[in-house]
Coordinates of C-alpha atoms and ligand atoms in Angstrom, one line a residue:
X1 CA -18.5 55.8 12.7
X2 CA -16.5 58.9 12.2
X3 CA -14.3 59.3 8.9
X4 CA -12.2 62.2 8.0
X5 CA -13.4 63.9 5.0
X6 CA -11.2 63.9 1.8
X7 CA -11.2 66.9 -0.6
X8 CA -9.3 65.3 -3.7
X9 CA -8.5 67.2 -6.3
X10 CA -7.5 65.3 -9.5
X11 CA -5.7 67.1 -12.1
X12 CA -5.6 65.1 -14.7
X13 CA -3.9 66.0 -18.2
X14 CA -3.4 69.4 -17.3
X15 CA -0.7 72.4 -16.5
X16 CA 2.7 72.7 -17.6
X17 CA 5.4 74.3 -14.8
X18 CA 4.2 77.6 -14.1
X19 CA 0.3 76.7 -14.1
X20 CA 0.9 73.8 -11.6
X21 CA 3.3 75.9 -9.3
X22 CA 0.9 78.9 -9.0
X23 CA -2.2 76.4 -8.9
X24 CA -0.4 74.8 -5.6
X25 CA 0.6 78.0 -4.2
X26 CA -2.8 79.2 -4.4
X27 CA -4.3 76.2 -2.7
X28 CA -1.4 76.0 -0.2
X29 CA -2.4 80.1 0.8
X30 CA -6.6 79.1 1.1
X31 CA -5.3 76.6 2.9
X32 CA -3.5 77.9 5.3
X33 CA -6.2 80.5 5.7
X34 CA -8.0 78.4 8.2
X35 CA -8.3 75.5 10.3
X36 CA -10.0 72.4 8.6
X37 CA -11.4 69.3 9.5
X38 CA -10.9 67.3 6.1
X39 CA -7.8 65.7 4.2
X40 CA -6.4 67.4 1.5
X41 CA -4.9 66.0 -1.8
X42 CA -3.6 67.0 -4.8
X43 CA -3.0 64.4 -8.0
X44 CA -1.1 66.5 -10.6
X45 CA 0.5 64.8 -13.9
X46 CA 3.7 62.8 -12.9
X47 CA 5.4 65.9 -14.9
X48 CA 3.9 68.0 -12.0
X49 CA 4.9 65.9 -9.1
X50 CA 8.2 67.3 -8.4
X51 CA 7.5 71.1 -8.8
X52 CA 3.8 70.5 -7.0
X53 CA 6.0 69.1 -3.8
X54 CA 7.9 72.2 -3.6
X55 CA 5.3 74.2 -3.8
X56 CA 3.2 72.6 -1.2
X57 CA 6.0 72.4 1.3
X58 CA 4.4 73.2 5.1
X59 CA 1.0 73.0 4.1
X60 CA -1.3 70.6 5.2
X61 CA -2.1 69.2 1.4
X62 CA -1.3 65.6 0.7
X63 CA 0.4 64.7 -3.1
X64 CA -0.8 61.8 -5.2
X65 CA 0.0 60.1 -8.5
X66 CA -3.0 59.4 -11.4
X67 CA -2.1 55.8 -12.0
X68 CA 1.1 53.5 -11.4
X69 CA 2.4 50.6 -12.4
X70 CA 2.6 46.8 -10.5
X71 CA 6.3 45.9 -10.7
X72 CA 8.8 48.3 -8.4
X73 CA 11.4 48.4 -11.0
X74 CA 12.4 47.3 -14.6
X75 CA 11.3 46.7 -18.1
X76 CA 8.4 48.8 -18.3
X77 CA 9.2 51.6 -21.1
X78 CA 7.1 54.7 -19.9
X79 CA 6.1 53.3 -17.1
X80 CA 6.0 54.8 -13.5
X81 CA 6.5 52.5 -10.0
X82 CA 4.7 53.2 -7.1
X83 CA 7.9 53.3 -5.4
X84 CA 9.3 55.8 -7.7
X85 CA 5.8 57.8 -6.4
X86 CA 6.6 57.1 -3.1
X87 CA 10.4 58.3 -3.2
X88 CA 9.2 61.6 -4.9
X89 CA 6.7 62.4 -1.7
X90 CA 3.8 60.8 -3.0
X91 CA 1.7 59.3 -0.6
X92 CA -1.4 58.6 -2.8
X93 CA -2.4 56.9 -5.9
X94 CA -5.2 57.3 -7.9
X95 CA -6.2 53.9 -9.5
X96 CA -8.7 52.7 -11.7
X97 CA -9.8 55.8 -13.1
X98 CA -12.6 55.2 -15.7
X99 CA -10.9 57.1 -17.7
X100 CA -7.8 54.7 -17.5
X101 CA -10.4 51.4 -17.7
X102 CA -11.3 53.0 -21.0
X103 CA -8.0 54.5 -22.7
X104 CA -5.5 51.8 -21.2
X105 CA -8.3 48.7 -21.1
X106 CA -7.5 48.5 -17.4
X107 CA -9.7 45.4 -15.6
X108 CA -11.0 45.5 -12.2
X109 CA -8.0 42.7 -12.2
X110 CA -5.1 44.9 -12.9
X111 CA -6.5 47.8 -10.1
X112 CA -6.1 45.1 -7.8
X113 CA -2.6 44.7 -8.9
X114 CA -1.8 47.9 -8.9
X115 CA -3.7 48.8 -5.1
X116 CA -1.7 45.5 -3.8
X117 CA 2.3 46.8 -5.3
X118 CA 0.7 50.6 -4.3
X119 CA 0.6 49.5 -0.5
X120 CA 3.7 47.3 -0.7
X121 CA 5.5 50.8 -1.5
X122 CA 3.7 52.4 1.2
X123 CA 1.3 54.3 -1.1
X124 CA -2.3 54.6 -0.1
X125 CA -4.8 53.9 -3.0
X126 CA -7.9 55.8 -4.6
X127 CA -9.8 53.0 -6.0
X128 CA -12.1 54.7 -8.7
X129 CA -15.7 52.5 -9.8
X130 CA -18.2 54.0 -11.2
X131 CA -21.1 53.0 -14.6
X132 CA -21.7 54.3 -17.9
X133 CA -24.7 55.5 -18.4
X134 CA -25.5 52.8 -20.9
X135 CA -25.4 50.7 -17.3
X136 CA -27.4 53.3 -15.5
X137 CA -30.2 53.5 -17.8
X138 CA -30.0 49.1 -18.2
X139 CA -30.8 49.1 -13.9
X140 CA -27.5 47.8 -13.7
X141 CA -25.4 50.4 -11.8
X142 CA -25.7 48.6 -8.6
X143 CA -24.6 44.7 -9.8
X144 CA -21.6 47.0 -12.0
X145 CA -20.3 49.0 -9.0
X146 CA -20.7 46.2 -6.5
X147 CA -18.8 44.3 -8.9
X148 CA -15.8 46.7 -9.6
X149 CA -15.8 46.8 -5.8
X150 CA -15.2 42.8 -5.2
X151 CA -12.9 42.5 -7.9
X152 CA -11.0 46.0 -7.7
X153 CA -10.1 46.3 -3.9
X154 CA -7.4 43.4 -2.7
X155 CA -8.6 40.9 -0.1
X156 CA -8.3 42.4 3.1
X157 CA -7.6 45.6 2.6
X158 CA -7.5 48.0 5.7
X159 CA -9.6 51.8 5.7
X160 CA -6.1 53.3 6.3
X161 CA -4.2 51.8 2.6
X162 CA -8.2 52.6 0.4
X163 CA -10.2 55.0 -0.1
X164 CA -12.9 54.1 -2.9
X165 CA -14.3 57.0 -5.2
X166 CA -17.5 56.1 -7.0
X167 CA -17.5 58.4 -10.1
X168 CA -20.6 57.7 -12.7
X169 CA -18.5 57.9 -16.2
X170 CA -21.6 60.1 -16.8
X171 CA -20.9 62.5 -14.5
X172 CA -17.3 63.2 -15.2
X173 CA -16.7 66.3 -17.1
X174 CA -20.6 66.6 -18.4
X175 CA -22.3 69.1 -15.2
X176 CA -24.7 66.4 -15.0
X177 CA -24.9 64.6 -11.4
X178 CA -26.9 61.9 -10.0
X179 CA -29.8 62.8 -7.2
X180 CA -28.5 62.7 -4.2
X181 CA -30.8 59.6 -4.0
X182 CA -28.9 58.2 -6.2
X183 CA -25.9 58.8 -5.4
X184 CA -26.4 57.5 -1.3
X185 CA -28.1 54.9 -2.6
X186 CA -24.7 53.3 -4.3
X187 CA -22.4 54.2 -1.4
X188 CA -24.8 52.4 1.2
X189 CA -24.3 49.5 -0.9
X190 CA -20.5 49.9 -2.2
X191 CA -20.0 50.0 1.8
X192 CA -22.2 46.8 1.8
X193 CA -19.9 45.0 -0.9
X194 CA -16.5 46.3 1.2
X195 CA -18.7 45.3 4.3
X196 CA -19.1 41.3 3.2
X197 CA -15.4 41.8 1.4
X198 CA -13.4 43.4 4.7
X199 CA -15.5 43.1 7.5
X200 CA -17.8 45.1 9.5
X201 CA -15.5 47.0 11.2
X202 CA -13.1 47.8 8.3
X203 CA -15.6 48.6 5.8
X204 CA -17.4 51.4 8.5
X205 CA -14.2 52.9 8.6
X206 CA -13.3 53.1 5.1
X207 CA -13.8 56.9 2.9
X208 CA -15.8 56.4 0.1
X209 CA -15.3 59.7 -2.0
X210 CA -18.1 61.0 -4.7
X211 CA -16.8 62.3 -8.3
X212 CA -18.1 63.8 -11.2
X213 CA -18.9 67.3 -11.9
X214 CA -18.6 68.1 -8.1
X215 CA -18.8 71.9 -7.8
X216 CA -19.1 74.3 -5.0
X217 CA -22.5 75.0 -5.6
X218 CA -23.1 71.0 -5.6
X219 CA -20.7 70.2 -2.6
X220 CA -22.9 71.2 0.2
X221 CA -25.6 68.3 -1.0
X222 CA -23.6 65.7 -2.0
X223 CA -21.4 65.6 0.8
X224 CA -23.5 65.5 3.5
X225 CA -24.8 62.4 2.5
X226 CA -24.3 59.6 5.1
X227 CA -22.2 57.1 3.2
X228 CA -20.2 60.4 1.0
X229 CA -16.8 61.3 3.0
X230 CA -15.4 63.6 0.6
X231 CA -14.8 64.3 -2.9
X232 CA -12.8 63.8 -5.9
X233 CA -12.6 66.7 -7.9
X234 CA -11.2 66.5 -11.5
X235 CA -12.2 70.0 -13.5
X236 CA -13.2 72.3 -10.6
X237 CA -9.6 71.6 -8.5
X238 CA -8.2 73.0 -11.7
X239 CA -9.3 76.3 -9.5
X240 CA -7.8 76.9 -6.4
X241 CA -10.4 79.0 -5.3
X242 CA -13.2 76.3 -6.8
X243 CA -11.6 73.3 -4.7
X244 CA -11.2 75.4 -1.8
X245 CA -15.1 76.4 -1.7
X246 CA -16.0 72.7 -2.3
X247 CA -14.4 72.0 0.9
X248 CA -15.7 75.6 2.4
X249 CA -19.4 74.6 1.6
X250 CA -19.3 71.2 2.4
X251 CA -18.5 72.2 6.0
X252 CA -15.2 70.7 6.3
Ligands
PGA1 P1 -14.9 66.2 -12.9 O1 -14.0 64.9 -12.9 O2 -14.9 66.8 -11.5 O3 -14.3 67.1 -13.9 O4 -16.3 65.7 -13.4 C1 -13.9 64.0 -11.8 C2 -12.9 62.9 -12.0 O5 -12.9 62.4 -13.1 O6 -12.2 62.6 -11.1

């Protein structure tokens, strides 16, 4: 089953104007340098989205949102809709980031929400799972992500509205990565779970993206591994040149 490669690089937190102009300029030129066989996105801070857009015009780099809300419209002070996203030129969302589960006490629940009012806007979602290492070093990593999965991802769900992204809450941030071992060994089994959840057919065809201290010098391993189809890349897309050679080395 052949899946396009996603290189995702998630911003997070980070870059007022200037930096997230000149970061996207930067990965709009590497870019452009060559011809590639992966999908590109960028997730800047809603503050970014605009200016990031501009920026990125003619390139062949995809702009998403870090989280969104479930309702289109209304009484939600501070809140952000997915078709607000969608108006500004989004077309991806990042949801259920483990760092959202644990700042904003999202459930497995709301994600699904969110995924469901994310494809009624005509987003496409980045459903994020992943275990602490509490759960990794309990055995439990495999009942926790397969659970996230089934509860997380909306029944019947097509490969071309969700992409998963198992990211070890470990991992993010920390420079320590699972084996590779380890790492197949949960997206064998995530595509299991989406397998029994979708369908055969639908779950072959859907990306599931590994995150957490990806680096170039990491990419090259992680993403050749059978059930990996890309990455998604929080501190290291903070470099152009960085998120560029993740791509670079992992033969995209
Ligand atoms: P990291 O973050 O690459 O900085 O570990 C990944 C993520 O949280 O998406």
């Amino acid at each position: 089953m052949s899946r396009k490669m996603m290189i995702a690089g998630n911003w997070k937190m980070n870059g007022l104007q200037q930096d997230g102009v000149e970061l996207a300029a930067a990965v709009k030129q590497a870019v452009k340098a060559k011809k590639w066989n992966c999908e590109f996105v960028v997730c800047p801070p809603f503050t970014l989205l605009y200016a990031v857009k501009k920026a990125l015009r003619g390139a062949k780099v995809a702009l998403g949102a870090q989280d969104c809300h479930t309702a289109e419209k209304g009484a939600h002070t501070g809140d952000i809709s997915p078709l607000m996203l969608k108006d500004l030129g989004c077309s991806y969302v990042i949801l259920g980031h483990s760092e959202r589960r644990a700042d904003h006490k999202e459930s497995s629940a709301m994600v699904k929400e969110k995924a469901i009012a994310a494809k009624k806007a005509g987003l496409k979602a980045i459903i994020c799972i992943g275990e602490t290492l509490a759960e990794r070093e309990s055995g439990k990593t495999l009942d926790i992500c397969a659970k996230q999965v089934r509860e997380s991802v909306p029944d019947g769900a097509k490969a071309a509205d969700v992409v998963i992204a198992y990211e070890p809450v470990w991992a993010i941030g920390s420079g320590k990565t699972p084996t590779a071992e380890q790492v197949e060994e949960v997206h064998s089994q995530v595509r299991k779970v989406l397998a029994q959840k979708l369908g055969k057919a639908e779950a072959g065809k859907m990306r599931i993206l590994y995150g957490g201290s990806v680096k170039p010098a990491n990419a090259a391993q992680m993403l050749a591994l059978e059930d990996v189809d890309g990455a998604l890349i929080g501190g290291a897309s903070l470099k152009a040149d960085d998120f560029i050679n993740i791509a670079a080395n992992a033969g995209c």
